[in-house]
XYZ file of N, CA and C in Angstrom:
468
model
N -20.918 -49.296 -11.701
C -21.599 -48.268 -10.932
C -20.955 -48.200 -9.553
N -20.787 -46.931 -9.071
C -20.245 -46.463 -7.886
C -21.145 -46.064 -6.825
N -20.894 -47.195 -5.768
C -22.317 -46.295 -5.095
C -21.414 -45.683 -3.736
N -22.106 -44.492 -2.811
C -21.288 -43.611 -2.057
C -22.428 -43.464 -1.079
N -22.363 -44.250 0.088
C -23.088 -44.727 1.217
C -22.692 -43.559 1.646
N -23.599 -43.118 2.766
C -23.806 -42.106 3.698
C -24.940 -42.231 4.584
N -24.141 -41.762 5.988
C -25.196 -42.055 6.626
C -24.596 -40.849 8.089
N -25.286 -40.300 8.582
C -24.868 -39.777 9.947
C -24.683 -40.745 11.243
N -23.361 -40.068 12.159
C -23.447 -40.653 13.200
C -24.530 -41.074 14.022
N -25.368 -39.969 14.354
C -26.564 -39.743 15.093
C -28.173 -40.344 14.138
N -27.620 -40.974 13.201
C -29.383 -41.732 12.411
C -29.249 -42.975 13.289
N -30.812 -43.248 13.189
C -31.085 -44.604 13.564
C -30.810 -45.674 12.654
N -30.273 -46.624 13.317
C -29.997 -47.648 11.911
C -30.590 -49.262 12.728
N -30.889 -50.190 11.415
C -31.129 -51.505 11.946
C -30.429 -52.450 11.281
N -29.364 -53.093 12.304
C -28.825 -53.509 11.701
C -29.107 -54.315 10.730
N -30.191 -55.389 10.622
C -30.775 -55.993 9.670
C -30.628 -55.084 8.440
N -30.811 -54.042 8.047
C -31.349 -53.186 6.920
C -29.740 -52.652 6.539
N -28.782 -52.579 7.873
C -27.465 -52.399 7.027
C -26.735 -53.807 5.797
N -27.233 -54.879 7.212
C -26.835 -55.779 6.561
C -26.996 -56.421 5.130
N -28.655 -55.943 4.980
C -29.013 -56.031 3.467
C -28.131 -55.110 2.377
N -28.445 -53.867 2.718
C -27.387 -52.884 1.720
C -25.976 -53.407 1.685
N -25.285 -53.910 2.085
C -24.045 -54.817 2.015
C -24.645 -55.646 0.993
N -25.561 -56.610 1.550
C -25.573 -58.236 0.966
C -25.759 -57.577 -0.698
N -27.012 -57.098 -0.755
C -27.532 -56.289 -2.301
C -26.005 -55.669 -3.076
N -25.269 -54.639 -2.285
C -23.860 -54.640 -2.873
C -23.567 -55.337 -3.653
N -22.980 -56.436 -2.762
C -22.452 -57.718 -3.082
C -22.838 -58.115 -4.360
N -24.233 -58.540 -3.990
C -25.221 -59.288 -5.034
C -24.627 -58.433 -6.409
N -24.653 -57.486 -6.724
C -24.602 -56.776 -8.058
C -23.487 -56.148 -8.223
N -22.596 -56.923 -7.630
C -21.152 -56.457 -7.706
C -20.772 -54.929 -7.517
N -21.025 -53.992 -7.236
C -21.118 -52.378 -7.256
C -19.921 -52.495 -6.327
N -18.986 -51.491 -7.141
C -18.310 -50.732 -6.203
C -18.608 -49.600 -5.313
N -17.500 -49.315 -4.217
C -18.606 -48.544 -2.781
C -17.736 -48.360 -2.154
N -18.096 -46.801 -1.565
C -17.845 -46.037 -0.734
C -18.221 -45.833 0.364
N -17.900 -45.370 1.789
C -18.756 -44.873 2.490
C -17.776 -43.850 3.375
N -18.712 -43.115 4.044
C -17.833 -41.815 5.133
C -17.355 -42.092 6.347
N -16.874 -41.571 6.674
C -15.725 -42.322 7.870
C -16.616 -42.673 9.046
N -17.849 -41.681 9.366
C -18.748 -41.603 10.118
C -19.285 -42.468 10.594
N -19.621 -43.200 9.519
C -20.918 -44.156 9.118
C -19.694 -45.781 9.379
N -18.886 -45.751 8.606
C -17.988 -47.126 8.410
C -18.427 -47.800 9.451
N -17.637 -47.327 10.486
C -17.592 -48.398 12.042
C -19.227 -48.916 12.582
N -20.289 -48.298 11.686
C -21.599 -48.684 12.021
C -21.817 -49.640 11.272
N -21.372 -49.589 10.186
C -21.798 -50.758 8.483
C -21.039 -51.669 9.000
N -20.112 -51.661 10.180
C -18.987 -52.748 9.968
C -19.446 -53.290 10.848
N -20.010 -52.888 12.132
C -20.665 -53.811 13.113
C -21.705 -54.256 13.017
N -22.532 -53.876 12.065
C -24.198 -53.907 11.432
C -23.674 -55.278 10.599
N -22.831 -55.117 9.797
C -22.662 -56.122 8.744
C -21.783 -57.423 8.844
N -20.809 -56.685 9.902
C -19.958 -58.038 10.336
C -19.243 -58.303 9.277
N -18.845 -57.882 8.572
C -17.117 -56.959 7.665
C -16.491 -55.919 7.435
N -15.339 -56.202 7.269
C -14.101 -55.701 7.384
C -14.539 -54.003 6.327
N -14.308 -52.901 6.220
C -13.912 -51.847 5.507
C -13.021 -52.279 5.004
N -12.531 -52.031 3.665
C -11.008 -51.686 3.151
C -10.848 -49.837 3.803
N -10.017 -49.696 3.653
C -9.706 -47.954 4.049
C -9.681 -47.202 2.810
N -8.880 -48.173 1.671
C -9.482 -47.543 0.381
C -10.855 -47.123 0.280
N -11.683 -48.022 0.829
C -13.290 -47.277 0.458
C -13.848 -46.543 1.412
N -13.228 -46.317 2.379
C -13.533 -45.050 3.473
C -13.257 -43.164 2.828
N -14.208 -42.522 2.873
C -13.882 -41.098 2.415
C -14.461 -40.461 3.628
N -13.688 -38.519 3.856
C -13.910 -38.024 4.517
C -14.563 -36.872 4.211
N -14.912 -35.949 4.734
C -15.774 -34.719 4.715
C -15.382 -34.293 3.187
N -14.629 -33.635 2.946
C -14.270 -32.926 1.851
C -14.156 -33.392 0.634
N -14.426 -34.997 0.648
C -13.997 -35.719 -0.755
C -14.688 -35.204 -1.881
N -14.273 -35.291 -3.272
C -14.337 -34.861 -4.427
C -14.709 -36.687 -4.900
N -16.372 -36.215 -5.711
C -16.704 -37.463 -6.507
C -16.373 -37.401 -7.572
N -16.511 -38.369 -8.666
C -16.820 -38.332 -10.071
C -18.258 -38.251 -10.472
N -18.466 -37.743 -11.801
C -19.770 -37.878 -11.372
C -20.413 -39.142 -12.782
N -19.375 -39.475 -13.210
C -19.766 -40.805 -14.294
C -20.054 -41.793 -13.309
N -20.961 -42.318 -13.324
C -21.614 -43.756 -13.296
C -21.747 -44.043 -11.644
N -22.358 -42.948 -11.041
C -21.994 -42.895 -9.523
C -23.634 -42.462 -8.999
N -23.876 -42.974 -7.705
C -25.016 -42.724 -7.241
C -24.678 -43.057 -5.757
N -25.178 -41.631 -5.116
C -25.348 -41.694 -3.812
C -26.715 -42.436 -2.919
N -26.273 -43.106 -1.986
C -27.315 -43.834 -0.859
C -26.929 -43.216 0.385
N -28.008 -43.006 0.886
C -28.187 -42.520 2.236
C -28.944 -43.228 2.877
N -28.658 -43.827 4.377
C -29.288 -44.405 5.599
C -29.510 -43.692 6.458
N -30.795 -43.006 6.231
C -31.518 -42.287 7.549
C -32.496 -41.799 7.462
N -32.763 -40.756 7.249
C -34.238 -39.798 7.529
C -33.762 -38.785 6.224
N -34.732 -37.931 6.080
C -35.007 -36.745 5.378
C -33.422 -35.512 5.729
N -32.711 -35.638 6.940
C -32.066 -34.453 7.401
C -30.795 -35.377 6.675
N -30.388 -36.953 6.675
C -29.822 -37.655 6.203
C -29.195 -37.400 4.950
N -30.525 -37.317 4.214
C -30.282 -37.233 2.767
C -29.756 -35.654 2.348
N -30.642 -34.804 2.902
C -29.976 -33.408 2.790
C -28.425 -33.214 3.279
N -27.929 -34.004 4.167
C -26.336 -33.404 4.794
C -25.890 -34.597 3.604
N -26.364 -35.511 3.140
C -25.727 -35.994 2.185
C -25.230 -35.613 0.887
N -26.438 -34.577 -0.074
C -26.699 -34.064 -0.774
C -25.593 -33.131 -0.553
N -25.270 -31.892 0.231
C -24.590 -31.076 0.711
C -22.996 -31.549 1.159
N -23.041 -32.414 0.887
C -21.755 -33.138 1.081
C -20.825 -33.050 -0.559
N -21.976 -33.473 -1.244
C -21.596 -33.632 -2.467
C -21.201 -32.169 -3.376
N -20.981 -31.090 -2.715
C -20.534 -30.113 -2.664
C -21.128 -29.237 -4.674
N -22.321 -29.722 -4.719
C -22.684 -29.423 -6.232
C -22.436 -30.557 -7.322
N -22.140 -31.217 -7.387
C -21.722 -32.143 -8.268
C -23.027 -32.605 -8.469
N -23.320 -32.824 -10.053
C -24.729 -33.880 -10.535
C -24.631 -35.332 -10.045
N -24.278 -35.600 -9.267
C -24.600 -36.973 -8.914
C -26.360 -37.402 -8.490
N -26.807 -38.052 -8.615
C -28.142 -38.926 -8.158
C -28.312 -39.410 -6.359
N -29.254 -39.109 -5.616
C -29.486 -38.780 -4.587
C -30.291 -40.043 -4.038
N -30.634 -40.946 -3.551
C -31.483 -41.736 -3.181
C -31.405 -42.155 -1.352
N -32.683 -41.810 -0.535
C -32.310 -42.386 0.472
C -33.025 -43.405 1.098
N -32.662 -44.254 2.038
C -32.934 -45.696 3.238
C -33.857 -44.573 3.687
N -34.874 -44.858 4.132
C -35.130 -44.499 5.469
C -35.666 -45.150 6.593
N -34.840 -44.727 7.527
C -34.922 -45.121 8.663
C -35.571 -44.333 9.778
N -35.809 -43.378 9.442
C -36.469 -42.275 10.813
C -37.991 -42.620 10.598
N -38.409 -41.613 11.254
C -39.925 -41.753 11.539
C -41.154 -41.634 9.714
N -40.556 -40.565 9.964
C -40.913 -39.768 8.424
C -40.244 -39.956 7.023
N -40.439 -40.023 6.269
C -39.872 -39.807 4.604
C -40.393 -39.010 3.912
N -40.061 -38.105 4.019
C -40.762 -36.872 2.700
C -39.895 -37.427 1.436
N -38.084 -37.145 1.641
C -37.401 -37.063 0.662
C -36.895 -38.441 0.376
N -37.058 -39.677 1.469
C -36.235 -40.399 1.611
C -37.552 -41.564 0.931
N -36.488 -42.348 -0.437
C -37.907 -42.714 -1.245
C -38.223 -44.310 -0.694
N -36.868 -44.613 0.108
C -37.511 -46.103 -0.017
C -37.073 -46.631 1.504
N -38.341 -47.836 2.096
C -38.245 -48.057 3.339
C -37.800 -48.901 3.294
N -37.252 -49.886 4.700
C -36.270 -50.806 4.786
C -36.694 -51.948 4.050
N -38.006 -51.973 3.778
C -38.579 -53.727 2.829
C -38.284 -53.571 1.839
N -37.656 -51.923 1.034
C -37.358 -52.392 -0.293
C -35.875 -51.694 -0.913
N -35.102 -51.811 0.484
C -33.477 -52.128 -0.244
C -32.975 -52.770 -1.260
N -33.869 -54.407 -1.528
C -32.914 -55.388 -2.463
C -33.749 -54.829 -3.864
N -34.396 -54.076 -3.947
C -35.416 -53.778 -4.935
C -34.790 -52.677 -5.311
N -34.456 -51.355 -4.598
C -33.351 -50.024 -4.677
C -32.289 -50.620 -5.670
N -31.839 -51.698 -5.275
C -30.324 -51.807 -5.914
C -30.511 -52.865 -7.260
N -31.424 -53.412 -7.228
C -31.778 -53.817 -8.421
C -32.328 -52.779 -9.567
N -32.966 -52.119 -8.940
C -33.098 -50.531 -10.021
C -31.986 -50.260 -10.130
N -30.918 -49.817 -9.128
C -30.157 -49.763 -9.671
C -29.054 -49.714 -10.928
N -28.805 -51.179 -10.314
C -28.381 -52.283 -11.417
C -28.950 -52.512 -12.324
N -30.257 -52.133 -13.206
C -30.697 -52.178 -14.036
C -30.741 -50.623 -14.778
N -30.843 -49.646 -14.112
C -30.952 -48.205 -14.382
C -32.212 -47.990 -14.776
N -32.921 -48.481 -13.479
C -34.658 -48.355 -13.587
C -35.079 -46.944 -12.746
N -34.001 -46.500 -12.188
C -34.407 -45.233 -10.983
C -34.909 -43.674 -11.911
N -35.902 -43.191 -11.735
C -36.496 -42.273 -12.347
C -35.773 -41.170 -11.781
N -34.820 -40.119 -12.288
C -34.074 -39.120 -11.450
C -34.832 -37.893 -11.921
N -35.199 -37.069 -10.919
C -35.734 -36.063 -11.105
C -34.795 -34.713 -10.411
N -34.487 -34.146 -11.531
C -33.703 -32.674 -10.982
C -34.808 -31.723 -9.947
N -33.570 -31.478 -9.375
C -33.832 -30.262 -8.419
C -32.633 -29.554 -7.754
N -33.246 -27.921 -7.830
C -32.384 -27.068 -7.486
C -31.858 -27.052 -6.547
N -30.417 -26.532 -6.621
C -29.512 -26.268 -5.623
C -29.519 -24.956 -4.879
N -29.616 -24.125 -3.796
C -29.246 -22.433 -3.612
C -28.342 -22.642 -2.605
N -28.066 -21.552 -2.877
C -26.624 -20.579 -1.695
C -26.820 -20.205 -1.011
N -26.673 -19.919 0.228
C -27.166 -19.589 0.921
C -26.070 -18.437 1.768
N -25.717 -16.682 1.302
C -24.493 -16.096 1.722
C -25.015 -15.116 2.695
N -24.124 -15.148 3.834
C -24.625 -14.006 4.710
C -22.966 -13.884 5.572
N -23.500 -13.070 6.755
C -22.741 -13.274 7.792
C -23.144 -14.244 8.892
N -22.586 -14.661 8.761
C -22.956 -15.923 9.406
C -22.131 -17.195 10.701
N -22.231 -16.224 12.021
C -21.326 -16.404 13.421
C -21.279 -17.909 13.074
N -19.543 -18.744 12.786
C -19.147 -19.676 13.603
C -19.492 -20.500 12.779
N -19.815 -19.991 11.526
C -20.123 -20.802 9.900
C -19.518 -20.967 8.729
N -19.748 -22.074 7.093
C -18.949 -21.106 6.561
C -19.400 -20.011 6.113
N -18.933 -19.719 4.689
C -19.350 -18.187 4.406
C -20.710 -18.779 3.398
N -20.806 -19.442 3.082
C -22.127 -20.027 1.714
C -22.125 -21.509 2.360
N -23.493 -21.509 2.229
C -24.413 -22.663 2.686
C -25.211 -23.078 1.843
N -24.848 -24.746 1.266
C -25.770 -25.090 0.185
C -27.104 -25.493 0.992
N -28.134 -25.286 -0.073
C -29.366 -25.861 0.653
C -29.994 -26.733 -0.763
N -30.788 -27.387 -0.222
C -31.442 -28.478 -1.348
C -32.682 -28.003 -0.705
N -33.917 -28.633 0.326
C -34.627 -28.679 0.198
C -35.398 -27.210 0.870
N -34.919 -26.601 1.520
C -35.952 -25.026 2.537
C -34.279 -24.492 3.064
N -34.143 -23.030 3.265
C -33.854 -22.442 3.910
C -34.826 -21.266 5.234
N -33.942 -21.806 6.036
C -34.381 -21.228 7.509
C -34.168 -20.116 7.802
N -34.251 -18.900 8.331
C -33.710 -17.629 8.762
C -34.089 -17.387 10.303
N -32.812 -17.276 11.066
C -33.612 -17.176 12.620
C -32.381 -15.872 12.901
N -33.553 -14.727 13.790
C -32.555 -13.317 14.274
C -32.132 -13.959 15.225
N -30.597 -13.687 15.427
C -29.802 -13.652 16.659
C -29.627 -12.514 17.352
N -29.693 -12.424 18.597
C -29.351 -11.587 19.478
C -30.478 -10.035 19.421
C-alpha cells in the first residue's frame, strides 16, 4: 500500500502527531509519498531525512492500485488534497488538526489506529461526487474541481 501524505504549508501541525504518522508508517512498512510543501515540516516534526524520490510536486500523476491518500489538517486540507488528485479514484482520509472536522475523520489520538485500518483494509470508503466547476474566471484556471460546495461571489 501506497500512502500520499499531504498537508498545506499554512495547516497547523503538532509535531507529536507528525511524528506518529511516520512512526505508524514505519510500523506497517507502507510505502510514501509526500508534497514538496509539507516535506520540510514532516522532516523537522519527525527528525528524518526525505528521500527526494518520495517528494512529489503539484501536478503529479498517481496510480490508483493499492494507494490511499492522508491529509494533515483541517477540512480545507483534505479538499486541496482531494483536488490535487486531479480525478483519479483514489481513497481520501484526513488528520485533523484544525479546530473543526466535518470531513476530516480522525483526530490526533487515533493516527496509530488510521493506519492499522489501513493495513488491515478495515477503512469503510464511501463515494462521493466530483463537479466542474467552468466559467470565466479572472487569474484562474479554466475548470475548477470541487468535492465538497461550490461558492459563487459577483466581481466588480
Amino acid at each position: 500500500m501506497k500512502i500520499i501524505l499531504f498537508s498545506r504549508e499554512d495547516s497547523r501541525h503538532l509535531p507529536d502527531e507528525l511524528a506518529r504518522v511516520m512512526n505508524a508508517i514505519d510500523v506497517h512498512g507502507f510505502d510514501f509519498v509526500v508534497n514538496r510543501e509539507f516535506a520540510p515540516i514532516l522532516e523537522q516534526a519527525s527528525g528524518r531525512q526525505i528521500d527526494g524520490s518520495q517528494i512529489y510536486d503539484e501536478g503529479a500523476i498517481f496510480e490508483q492500485q493499492e494507494a490511499i491518500m492522508v491529509c494533515c489538517g483541517g477540512d480545507g486540507t483534505l479538499l486541496e488534497g482531494a483536488r490535487r488528485l486531479h480525478g483519479k479514484r483514489i481513497p481520501v482520509v484526513g488528520i485533523n488538526s484544525g479546530r473543526l472536522g466535518f470531513l476530516t475523520a480522525v483526530a490526533g489520538d487515533g493516527i496509530e489506529q488510521l493506519f492499522c485500518d489501513i493495513a488491515e483494509q478495515k477503512l469503510r470508503i464511501e463515494e462521493r461526487s466530483m463537479l466542474t466547476v467552468e466559467g470565466s474566471i479572472p487569474q484562474s484556471e479554466a475548470q475548477l474541481p470541487a468535492l465538497n460546495e461550490v461558492a459563487l461571489q459577483r466581481h466588480g
